[in-house]
Amino acid sequence: MSRIALLLAATCCAASLPAPGLAVVDDLVTSALRTHAAGNADEAYQALIPSMADRAGDPDYDYALGLAAADSGRPAEAIIALQRVLSVQPDNAQARAELARAYALGGDIDTARAEFNTALADPSLPDPVRQRFNRIVRSYDTAIDGSSSVSGFIDGSVGFDSNINAATDEDSITIPLFAGFGPGVLGPGAVSQDDVFSEVVGGVSGVWSTSRQARFFVSALGNWRNNFDDGDFDQVAVTGTAGAAHTFAGGNVLSLSAQAQQFWLGGDSFRQAFGGVLQYTNRLSGGRALSVSGEFFRQNFDDDPLRDSNRYGVGVSYAGRTFVVSGSAGHEETRRAGADHLSFDFARANVGIEEPVAEDMNVIAGIGGQLRRYDDDDPLFLTARKDEQLDGQLGLKVRLGDNLYARPRVTYTRNWSNIPLFDYDRFTGSVGVRLEF
C-alpha cells in the first residue's frame, strides 16, 4: 500500500472516533473544523494560528490546529499541537490517531506505528475502529519491512490519420541548391499520406520496496501501429526501464533510471536509444508535486549514421490534482563530422488536464508547443532549419466497468518550418478501449 493510501486510511479511522475534548467548542474552533472538513486545510490553519499564543494548551483548539497543520503540509507543527492535546487528555484516542498520522506525514513510520499501538491498547476503543487500526499497523509493518507490486495496462484503438508520415502536403518544392532546374517533384514518401490505422499499446511495471525509504522498479512498454493501406510507415516500439528510488523523511523522492528503446519503421529496424534519467520530486500538500529532472540519451540510426547523436536535456513539472504543467529544454548533438545541420537545440512546454465531468466520465485535454533551432545550414536548402510546433488533444475517458475504459480522442499537430519539406499539419481521430490491472 502506498504512503498516501496509508494516510487516507488513518484519516478515515480517526474520523470514526468520538469527538475530542470539551462539551462546548467555541466558534473559532467550530468554524476551523468545518473549513477543514470542506477541504480547505490551509485556510483553517491561517484562521487558527493568530490565536496560538493565547489558546495553546486548550485541547479543542490544539486538536483543530493539529488537524489543519497536518493537512496543509506542516507535520512538525501538527505533532507539537497534538502532543499538547495528549498532555491534557492522554486517553484521547482520536488525537493519538491524528498524531500517528502526522508522524507518518513527516516520514517517521516507526513512531506512527507506536502511536497506533498505544491507541489499540485503549480498552474503550470500539471494535470496528480497533480492526481498522490493526489493518493500518499491518500496513506500516509492510512499509518498514518491504513490499512489492505489479501493475499494467493494455489499450487498443482504431482511427484515421491525415498524415501518417508527418510530411508536407506540397507535391513539389524548389531546392535552392538546384534552383536553376525549377521546382522538384517529391516522391510518394515525402508527401503527406492519409490512412486508417489500428494501434495496440501495452505496459507492465513492477516495484520492489526493500524498506520504507528504498525501492527498485522495472517496466516494459510496447507500441504497435498498423496502417491499413501503407505498411511503409507502420511503427513498432519497445521500451524498457529499470531504476531505483530513495524516499526522504519528508516524503520527497530521488530516483535514477536507465532506459533502452528499439524502434522499427515499416518492418525494419530504424533507431536504438540508450540513456538515463535523474529526477527529484518534492511532494507538496494537497496531492501536488514539483519535479526536476536531467536526462542523457545516445541514439543510433540504422540506415542514416549521420543522424547518430547524443541528447541532453533538463525538465521541470508541476502536478496538481487534475492537471500537469511541464517544460523541458536541451540539445541533440550529432556525433559524426559534417552533420552539424542535424544538431539542434530544443525547448518544450505542455499542459495536460483530466477533469471529471460525470460519475464515470473524465475529459482529457492537452496543449503543448516546442521550438527547434538547428546548428548549421542545410546543405540543400542553404539555411539553418527553424521549427515551431503546436500539439493539441481532446478526449474522454469513460468507465465501462472495473478497470475498463472507453477512450475516444482527437489530436492535431501543426509544424511550421522555414524549410518547406518539414512544414506540415496532421489530424487524428480514434476510439479505443483500455484495460488497467
GROMACS .gro file of C-alpha atoms in nm:
model
  437
    1MET     CA    1   0.000   0.000   0.000
    2SER     CA    2   0.135   0.349  -0.083
    3ARG     CA    3   0.207   0.606   0.186
    4ILE     CA    4  -0.079   0.820   0.056
    5ALA     CA    5  -0.317   0.526   0.097
    6LEU     CA    6  -0.190   0.470   0.450
    7LEU     CA    7  -0.257   0.830   0.542
    8LEU     CA    8  -0.605   0.827   0.391
    9ALA     CA    9  -0.684   0.512   0.582
   10ALA     CA   10  -0.558   0.671   0.903
   11THR     CA   11  -0.779   0.974   0.845
   12CYS     CA   12  -1.085   0.755   0.794
   13CYS     CA   13  -1.015   0.573   1.120
   14ALA     CA   14  -0.969   0.896   1.310
   15ALA     CA   15  -1.298   1.028   1.177
   16SER     CA   16  -1.474   0.720   1.318
   17LEU     CA   17  -1.377   0.803   1.677
   18PRO     CA   18  -1.575   1.017   1.919
   19ALA     CA   19  -1.525   1.395   1.902
   20PRO     CA   20  -1.245   1.520   2.127
   21GLY     CA   21  -1.234   1.719   2.436
   22LEU     CA   22  -1.478   1.959   2.588
   23ALA     CA   23  -1.854   1.958   2.558
   24VAL     CA   24  -1.864   2.316   2.440
   25VAL     CA   25  -1.646   2.420   2.146
   26ASP     CA   26  -1.617   2.792   2.063
   27ASP     CA   27  -1.696   2.946   1.727
   28LEU     CA   28  -1.330   2.975   1.616
   29VAL     CA   29  -1.267   2.601   1.656
   30THR     CA   30  -1.606   2.505   1.510
   31SER     CA   31  -1.553   2.725   1.206
   32ALA     CA   32  -1.200   2.593   1.153
   33LEU     CA   33  -1.314   2.231   1.173
   34ARG     CA   34  -1.589   2.300   0.918
   35THR     CA   35  -1.342   2.475   0.688
   36HIS     CA   36  -1.104   2.178   0.717
   37ALA     CA   37  -1.385   1.930   0.650
   38ALA     CA   38  -1.467   2.124   0.332
   39GLY     CA   39  -1.116   2.055   0.204
   40ASN     CA   40  -0.957   2.391   0.290
   41ALA     CA   41  -0.691   2.288   0.542
   42ASP     CA   42  -0.462   2.584   0.478
   43GLU     CA   43  -0.749   2.830   0.524
   44ALA     CA   44  -0.836   2.663   0.855
   45TYR     CA   45  -0.472   2.681   0.965
   46GLN     CA   46  -0.448   3.052   0.877
   47ALA     CA   47  -0.764   3.122   1.079
   48LEU     CA   48  -0.632   2.940   1.388
   49ILE     CA   49  -0.265   3.037   1.402
   50PRO     CA   50  -0.311   3.404   1.513
   51SER     CA   51  -0.468   3.278   1.839
   52MET     CA   52  -0.195   3.027   1.927
   53ALA     CA   53  -0.025   3.250   2.188
   54ASP     CA   54  -0.349   3.275   2.383
   55ARG     CA   55  -0.507   2.937   2.307
   56ALA     CA   56  -0.217   2.689   2.314
   57GLY     CA   57  -0.298   2.433   2.583
   58ASP     CA   58  -0.672   2.432   2.509
   59PRO     CA   59  -0.720   2.073   2.379
   60ASP     CA   60  -1.006   2.163   2.144
   61TYR     CA   61  -0.806   2.444   1.986
   62ASP     CA   62  -0.488   2.236   1.971
   63TYR     CA   63  -0.673   1.945   1.811
   64ALA     CA   64  -0.818   2.168   1.537
   65LEU     CA   65  -0.478   2.332   1.483
   66GLY     CA   66  -0.303   1.994   1.462
   67LEU     CA   67  -0.555   1.864   1.211
   68ALA     CA   68  -0.525   2.175   0.991
   69ALA     CA   69  -0.144   2.180   1.014
   70ALA     CA   70  -0.113   1.813   0.917
   71ASP     CA   71  -0.332   1.851   0.610
   72SER     CA   72  -0.173   2.176   0.496
   73GLY     CA   73   0.177   2.031   0.477
   74ARG     CA   74   0.305   2.127   0.826
   75PRO     CA   75   0.357   1.791   1.003
   76ALA     CA   76   0.608   1.927   1.256
   77GLU     CA   77   0.360   2.188   1.380
   78ALA     CA   78   0.084   1.926   1.384
   79ILE     CA   79   0.293   1.696   1.604
   80ILE     CA   80   0.355   1.974   1.860
   81ALA     CA   81  -0.013   2.075   1.873
   82LEU     CA   82  -0.139   1.717   1.908
   83GLN     CA   83   0.118   1.639   2.177
   84ARG     CA   84  -0.027   1.931   2.376
   85VAL     CA   85  -0.373   1.770   2.344
   86LEU     CA   86  -0.243   1.438   2.478
   87SER     CA   87  -0.061   1.609   2.766
   88VAL     CA   88  -0.403   1.724   2.889
   89GLN     CA   89  -0.612   1.431   2.760
   90PRO     CA   90  -0.385   1.125   2.750
   91ASP     CA   91  -0.681   0.897   2.673
   92ASN     CA   92  -0.793   1.093   2.365
   93ALA     CA   93  -0.767   0.814   2.105
   94GLN     CA   94  -0.869   1.042   1.820
   95ALA     CA   95  -0.588   1.289   1.893
   96ARG     CA   96  -0.343   0.998   1.922
   97ALA     CA   97  -0.457   0.865   1.583
   98GLU     CA   98  -0.406   1.208   1.427
   99LEU     CA   99  -0.064   1.230   1.595
  100ALA     CA  100   0.029   0.896   1.438
  101ARG     CA  101  -0.082   1.029   1.101
  102ALA     CA  102   0.126   1.346   1.149
  103TYR     CA  103   0.434   1.135   1.226
  104ALA     CA  104   0.369   0.933   0.909
  105LEU     CA  105   0.334   1.255   0.708
  106GLY     CA  106   0.671   1.360   0.844
  107GLY     CA  107   0.825   1.031   0.734
  108ASP     CA  108   0.859   0.873   1.081
  109ILE     CA  109   0.670   0.547   1.021
  110ASP     CA  110   0.818   0.376   1.329
  111THR     CA  111   0.678   0.638   1.569
  112ALA     CA  112   0.349   0.642   1.379
  113ARG     CA  113   0.316   0.268   1.430
  114ALA     CA  114   0.398   0.304   1.802
  115GLU     CA  115   0.127   0.571   1.847
  116PHE     CA  116  -0.131   0.348   1.680
  117ASN     CA  117  -0.024   0.061   1.906
  118THR     CA  118  -0.086   0.285   2.207
  119ALA     CA  119  -0.432   0.369   2.077
  120LEU     CA  120  -0.501  -0.003   2.031
  121ALA     CA  121  -0.420  -0.062   2.398
  122ASP     CA  122  -0.719   0.154   2.499
  123PRO     CA  123  -0.991  -0.095   2.615
  124SER     CA  124  -1.268   0.155   2.536
  125LEU     CA  125  -1.177   0.160   2.166
  126PRO     CA  126  -1.480   0.036   1.962
  127ASP     CA  127  -1.418  -0.298   1.788
  128PRO     CA  128  -1.475  -0.168   1.430
  129VAL     CA  129  -1.220   0.109   1.487
  130ARG     CA  130  -0.981  -0.138   1.652
  131GLN     CA  131  -0.999  -0.363   1.344
  132ARG     CA  132  -0.921  -0.073   1.112
  133PHE     CA  133  -0.630   0.035   1.333
  134ASN     CA  134  -0.494  -0.321   1.319
  135ARG     CA  135  -0.502  -0.310   0.938
  136ILE     CA  136  -0.312   0.020   0.936
  137VAL     CA  137  -0.045  -0.115   1.171
  138ARG     CA  138  -0.001  -0.417   0.942
  139SER     CA  139   0.035  -0.176   0.650
  140TYR     CA  140   0.304   0.016   0.839
  141ASP     CA  141   0.484  -0.313   0.904
  142THR     CA  142   0.479  -0.379   0.531
  143ALA     CA  143   0.618  -0.031   0.461
  144ILE     CA  144   0.900  -0.088   0.709
  145ASP     CA  145   0.989  -0.444   0.605
  146GLY     CA  146   0.943  -0.404   0.228
  147SER     CA  147   0.676  -0.496  -0.027
  148SER     CA  148   0.621  -0.547  -0.398
  149SER     CA  149   0.352  -0.470  -0.653
  150VAL     CA  150   0.288  -0.524  -1.023
  151SER     CA  151   0.054  -0.319  -1.243
  152GLY     CA  152  -0.007  -0.266  -1.611
  153PHE     CA  153  -0.246  -0.180  -1.891
  154ILE     CA  154  -0.339  -0.268  -2.248
  155ASP     CA  155  -0.501  -0.020  -2.488
  156GLY     CA  156  -0.640  -0.100  -2.832
  157SER     CA  157  -0.778   0.158  -3.077
  158VAL     CA  158  -0.871   0.223  -3.440
  159GLY     CA  159  -0.877   0.559  -3.612
  160PHE     CA  160  -0.794   0.786  -3.903
  161ASP     CA  161  -0.465   0.974  -3.955
  162SER     CA  162  -0.449   1.257  -4.210
  163ASN     CA  163  -0.067   1.244  -4.233
  164ILE     CA  164   0.086   0.911  -4.134
  165ASN     CA  165   0.437   1.015  -4.246
  166ALA     CA  166   0.438   1.370  -4.097
  167ALA     CA  167   0.520   1.518  -4.438
  168THR     CA  168   0.436   1.830  -4.637
  169ASP     CA  169   0.122   1.837  -4.849
  170GLU     CA  170   0.313   2.009  -5.132
  171ASP     CA  171   0.391   1.777  -5.424
  172SER     CA  172   0.684   1.987  -5.547
  173ILE     CA  173   0.928   2.233  -5.389
  174THR     CA  174   1.221   2.443  -5.505
  175ILE     CA  175   1.558   2.339  -5.362
  176PRO     CA  176   1.789   2.646  -5.354
  177LEU     CA  177   2.098   2.442  -5.445
  178PHE     CA  178   1.922   2.335  -5.767
  179ALA     CA  179   1.702   2.640  -5.819
  180GLY     CA  180   1.815   2.669  -6.181
  181PHE     CA  181   1.634   2.347  -6.262
  182GLY     CA  182   1.299   2.473  -6.127
  183PRO     CA  183   1.073   2.301  -5.869
  184GLY     CA  184   1.148   1.938  -5.793
  185VAL     CA  185   0.873   1.677  -5.774
  186LEU     CA  186   0.861   1.497  -5.442
  187GLY     CA  187   0.842   1.120  -5.418
  188PRO     CA  188   0.539   0.949  -5.258
  189GLY     CA  189   0.717   0.901  -4.925
  190ALA     CA  190   0.788   1.274  -4.895
  191VAL     CA  191   0.427   1.387  -4.946
  192SER     CA  192   0.160   1.355  -4.676
  193GLN     CA  193  -0.048   1.037  -4.691
  194ASP     CA  194  -0.367   0.962  -4.501
  195ASP     CA  195  -0.476   0.619  -4.383
  196VAL     CA  196  -0.692   0.425  -4.141
  197PHE     CA  197  -0.489   0.265  -3.863
  198SER     CA  198  -0.510   0.027  -3.571
  199GLU     CA  199  -0.292   0.062  -3.263
  200VAL     CA  200  -0.215  -0.151  -2.959
  201VAL     CA  201  -0.022  -0.014  -2.660
  202GLY     CA  202   0.060  -0.216  -2.352
  203GLY     CA  203   0.279  -0.191  -2.049
  204VAL     CA  204   0.367  -0.362  -1.725
  205SER     CA  205   0.566  -0.234  -1.428
  206GLY     CA  206   0.689  -0.378  -1.101
  207VAL     CA  207   0.804  -0.208  -0.780
  208TRP     CA  208   1.000  -0.376  -0.502
  209SER     CA  209   1.040  -0.187  -0.174
  210THR     CA  210   1.328  -0.313   0.038
  211SER     CA  211   1.247  -0.065   0.316
  212ARG     CA  212   1.028   0.237   0.375
  213GLN     CA  213   1.291   0.452   0.201
  214ALA     CA  214   1.436   0.237  -0.079
  215ARG     CA  215   1.263   0.077  -0.375
  216PHE     CA  216   1.356  -0.065  -0.713
  217PHE     CA  217   1.140  -0.057  -1.023
  218VAL     CA  218   1.130  -0.204  -1.373
  219SER     CA  219   0.887  -0.152  -1.659
  220ALA     CA  220   0.831  -0.253  -2.019
  221LEU     CA  221   0.622  -0.061  -2.271
  222GLY     CA  222   0.528  -0.177  -2.620
  223ASN     CA  223   0.351   0.002  -2.904
  224TRP     CA  224   0.238  -0.138  -3.241
  225ARG     CA  225   0.070   0.082  -3.503
  226ASN     CA  226  -0.053  -0.070  -3.829
  227ASN     CA  227  -0.168   0.138  -4.127
  228PHE     CA  228  -0.433  -0.040  -4.332
  229ASP     CA  229  -0.308   0.061  -4.680
  230ASP     CA  230   0.057   0.165  -4.647
  231GLY     CA  231   0.289  -0.061  -4.450
  232ASP     CA  232   0.596   0.155  -4.519
  233PHE     CA  233   0.505   0.373  -4.222
  234ASP     CA  234   0.395   0.105  -3.974
  235GLN     CA  235   0.560   0.162  -3.637
  236VAL     CA  236   0.668  -0.067  -3.354
  237ALA     CA  237   0.850   0.045  -3.039
  238VAL     CA  238   0.964  -0.141  -2.729
  239THR     CA  239   1.098   0.048  -2.426
  240GLY     CA  240   1.248  -0.097  -2.109
  241THR     CA  241   1.323   0.094  -1.789
  242ALA     CA  242   1.495  -0.007  -1.465
  243GLY     CA  243   1.592   0.207  -1.170
  244ALA     CA  244   1.596   0.282  -0.801
  245ALA     CA  245   1.436   0.548  -0.582
  246HIS     CA  246   1.504   0.683  -0.234
  247THR     CA  247   1.231   0.848  -0.026
  248PHE     CA  248   1.348   1.109   0.223
  249ALA     CA  249   1.191   1.170   0.564
  250GLY     CA  250   0.965   1.446   0.435
  251GLY     CA  251   0.831   1.227   0.152
  252ASN     CA  252   1.044   1.377  -0.127
  253VAL     CA  253   1.184   1.125  -0.375
  254LEU     CA  254   1.512   1.099  -0.567
  255SER     CA  255   1.520   0.843  -0.849
  256LEU     CA  256   1.771   0.727  -1.109
  257SER     CA  257   1.664   0.511  -1.401
  258ALA     CA  258   1.823   0.356  -1.708
  259GLN     CA  259   1.622   0.321  -2.028
  260ALA     CA  260   1.659   0.148  -2.365
  261GLN     CA  261   1.434   0.165  -2.671
  262GLN     CA  262   1.419  -0.016  -3.005
  263PHE     CA  263   1.211   0.141  -3.282
  264TRP     CA  264   1.106  -0.020  -3.611
  265LEU     CA  265   0.962   0.162  -3.914
  266GLY     CA  266   0.794  -0.022  -4.199
  267GLY     CA  267   0.903  -0.355  -4.053
  268ASP     CA  268   1.275  -0.264  -4.047
  269SER     CA  269   1.494  -0.162  -3.754
  270PHE     CA  270   1.521   0.216  -3.758
  271ARG     CA  271   1.668   0.350  -3.432
  272GLN     CA  272   1.803   0.248  -3.091
  273ALA     CA  273   1.827   0.476  -2.790
  274PHE     CA  274   2.004   0.416  -2.458
  275GLY     CA  275   2.029   0.651  -2.163
  276GLY     CA  276   1.920   0.753  -1.819
  277VAL     CA  277   1.708   0.998  -1.620
  278LEU     CA  278   1.779   1.153  -1.279
  279GLN     CA  279   1.470   1.304  -1.110
  280TYR     CA  280   1.392   1.474  -0.781
  281THR     CA  281   1.028   1.511  -0.673
  282ASN     CA  282   0.917   1.746  -0.397
  283ARG     CA  283   0.582   1.632  -0.261
  284LEU     CA  284   0.360   1.924  -0.165
  285SER     CA  285   0.035   1.939   0.029
  286GLY     CA  286  -0.299   1.861  -0.131
  287GLY     CA  287  -0.164   1.586  -0.358
  288ARG     CA  288   0.060   1.827  -0.552
  289ALA     CA  289   0.420   1.766  -0.657
  290LEU     CA  290   0.708   1.959  -0.813
  291SER     CA  291   0.972   1.763  -1.005
  292VAL     CA  292   1.302   1.850  -1.171
  293SER     CA  293   1.497   1.611  -1.392
  294GLY     CA  294   1.800   1.569  -1.612
  295GLU     CA  295   1.850   1.317  -1.892
  296PHE     CA  296   2.109   1.181  -2.132
  297PHE     CA  297   2.041   0.952  -2.431
  298ARG     CA  298   2.259   0.809  -2.705
  299GLN     CA  299   2.076   0.746  -3.035
  300ASN     CA  300   2.186   0.522  -3.323
  301PHE     CA  301   2.011   0.521  -3.662
  302ASP     CA  302   2.047   0.202  -3.868
  303ASP     CA  303   2.037   0.345  -4.221
  304ASP     CA  304   2.136   0.705  -4.156
  305PRO     CA  305   2.456   0.716  -3.946
  306LEU     CA  306   2.487   1.093  -3.995
  307ARG     CA  307   2.193   1.125  -3.753
  308ASP     CA  308   2.364   0.926  -3.474
  309SER     CA  309   2.354   1.163  -3.179
  310ASN     CA  310   2.379   1.232  -2.807
  311ARG     CA  311   2.082   1.403  -2.645
  312TYR     CA  312   2.099   1.612  -2.327
  313GLY     CA  313   1.802   1.767  -2.152
  314VAL     CA  314   1.662   1.917  -1.830
  315GLY     CA  315   1.299   1.941  -1.730
  316VAL     CA  316   1.059   2.066  -1.464
  317SER     CA  317   0.697   1.970  -1.399
  318TYR     CA  318   0.424   2.068  -1.156
  319ALA     CA  319   0.139   1.825  -1.090
  320GLY     CA  320  -0.189   1.928  -0.931
  321ARG     CA  321  -0.484   1.705  -0.854
  322THR     CA  322  -0.624   1.718  -1.209
  323PHE     CA  323  -0.351   1.879  -1.420
  324VAL     CA  324   0.019   1.868  -1.506
  325VAL     CA  325   0.233   2.156  -1.638
  326SER     CA  326   0.578   2.068  -1.770
  327GLY     CA  327   0.867   2.223  -1.956
  328SER     CA  328   1.199   2.096  -2.087
  329ALA     CA  329   1.497   2.213  -2.288
  330GLY     CA  330   1.816   2.062  -2.420
  331HIS     CA  331   2.040   1.985  -2.713
  332GLU     CA  332   2.081   1.698  -2.956
  333GLU     CA  333   2.436   1.677  -3.091
  334THR     CA  334   2.529   1.457  -3.386
  335ARG     CA  335   2.843   1.250  -3.337
  336ARG     CA  336   2.983   1.248  -3.694
  337ALA     CA  337   3.171   1.515  -3.885
  338GLY     CA  338   2.972   1.702  -4.146
  339ALA     CA  339   2.636   1.653  -3.970
  340ASP     CA  340   2.603   1.978  -3.771
  341HIS     CA  341   2.297   2.071  -3.978
  342LEU     CA  342   2.120   1.782  -3.799
  343SER     CA  343   2.218   1.901  -3.448
  344PHE     CA  344   1.967   2.126  -3.273
  345ASP     CA  345   1.857   2.298  -2.954
  346PHE     CA  346   1.502   2.233  -2.833
  347ALA     CA  347   1.254   2.373  -2.582
  348ARG     CA  348   0.910   2.236  -2.495
  349ALA     CA  349   0.611   2.328  -2.279
  350ASN     CA  350   0.296   2.124  -2.214
  351VAL     CA  351  -0.024   2.144  -2.013
  352GLY     CA  352  -0.249   1.842  -1.959
  353ILE     CA  353  -0.570   1.801  -1.761
  354GLU     CA  354  -0.803   1.518  -1.666
  355GLU     CA  355  -1.122   1.665  -1.523
  356PRO     CA  356  -1.427   1.465  -1.404
  357VAL     CA  357  -1.749   1.580  -1.573
  358ALA     CA  358  -1.977   1.295  -1.464
  359GLU     CA  359  -1.966   1.000  -1.227
  360ASP     CA  360  -1.799   0.769  -1.482
  361MET     CA  361  -1.657   1.019  -1.730
  362ASN     CA  362  -1.347   1.238  -1.740
  363VAL     CA  363  -1.246   1.492  -2.002
  364ILE     CA  364  -0.882   1.466  -2.108
  365ALA     CA  365  -0.722   1.765  -2.282
  366GLY     CA  366  -0.374   1.888  -2.352
  367ILE     CA  367  -0.185   2.151  -2.542
  368GLY     CA  368   0.187   2.186  -2.599
  369GLY     CA  369   0.446   2.357  -2.809
  370GLN     CA  370   0.810   2.318  -2.895
  371LEU     CA  371   1.088   2.506  -3.071
  372ARG     CA  372   1.383   2.356  -3.257
  373ARG     CA  373   1.682   2.555  -3.380
  374TYR     CA  374   1.942   2.371  -3.589
  375ASP     CA  375   2.314   2.443  -3.563
  376ASP     CA  376   2.421   2.478  -3.926
  377ASP     CA  377   2.285   2.543  -4.275
  378ASP     CA  378   2.112   2.255  -4.451
  379PRO     CA  379   2.336   2.160  -4.747
  380LEU     CA  380   2.042   2.153  -4.993
  381PHE     CA  381   1.832   2.444  -4.867
  382LEU     CA  382   2.130   2.667  -4.774
  383THR     CA  383   1.978   2.785  -4.446
  384ALA     CA  384   1.964   2.659  -4.089
  385ARG     CA  385   1.633   2.487  -4.017
  386LYS     CA  386   1.394   2.651  -3.769
  387ASP     CA  387   1.078   2.474  -3.649
  388GLU     CA  388   0.787   2.577  -3.426
  389GLN     CA  389   0.537   2.304  -3.344
  390LEU     CA  390   0.195   2.311  -3.177
  391ASP     CA  391   0.023   1.996  -3.046
  392GLY     CA  392  -0.324   1.955  -2.903
  393GLN     CA  393  -0.552   1.674  -2.795
  394LEU     CA  394  -0.906   1.635  -2.664
  395GLY     CA  395  -1.076   1.316  -2.550
  396LEU     CA  396  -1.291   1.134  -2.300
  397LYS     CA  397  -1.222   0.854  -2.055
  398VAL     CA  398  -1.548   0.670  -1.993
  399ARG     CA  399  -1.564   0.396  -1.730
  400LEU     CA  400  -1.729   0.082  -1.867
  401GLY     CA  401  -1.658  -0.148  -1.573
  402ASP     CA  402  -1.392  -0.235  -1.319
  403ASN     CA  403  -1.063  -0.104  -1.465
  404LEU     CA  404  -1.213  -0.093  -1.817
  405TYR     CA  405  -1.247   0.237  -2.005
  406ALA     CA  406  -1.353   0.367  -2.347
  407ARG     CA  407  -1.123   0.639  -2.486
  408PRO     CA  408  -1.240   0.844  -2.788
  409ARG     CA  409  -0.978   1.105  -2.882
  410VAL     CA  410  -0.879   1.361  -3.143
  411THR     CA  411  -0.533   1.517  -3.188
  412TYR     CA  412  -0.390   1.796  -3.401
  413THR     CA  413  -0.029   1.887  -3.483
  414ARG     CA  414   0.095   2.188  -3.677
  415ASN     CA  415   0.466   2.223  -3.753
  416TRP     CA  416   0.587   2.549  -3.905
  417SER     CA  417   0.930   2.530  -4.067
  418ASN     CA  418   1.138   2.766  -4.279
  419ILE     CA  419   1.226   2.463  -4.492
  420PRO     CA  420   0.908   2.366  -4.678
  421LEU     CA  421   0.991   1.996  -4.676
  422PHE     CA  422   0.924   1.991  -4.300
  423ASP     CA  423   0.621   2.223  -4.293
  424TYR     CA  424   0.306   2.015  -4.227
  425ASP     CA  425  -0.010   1.963  -4.027
  426ARG     CA  426  -0.169   1.643  -3.901
  427PHE     CA  427  -0.506   1.537  -3.760
  428THR     CA  428  -0.602   1.205  -3.600
  429GLY     CA  429  -0.929   1.074  -3.464
  430SER     CA  430  -0.958   0.742  -3.284
  431VAL     CA  431  -1.167   0.538  -3.043
  432GLY     CA  432  -1.024   0.272  -2.817
  433VAL     CA  433  -1.071   0.055  -2.509
  434ARG     CA  434  -0.824   0.048  -2.220
  435LEU     CA  435  -0.792  -0.221  -1.953
  436GLU     CA  436  -0.587  -0.148  -1.642
  437PHE     CA  437  -0.467  -0.412  -1.397
   0.00000   0.00000   0.00000
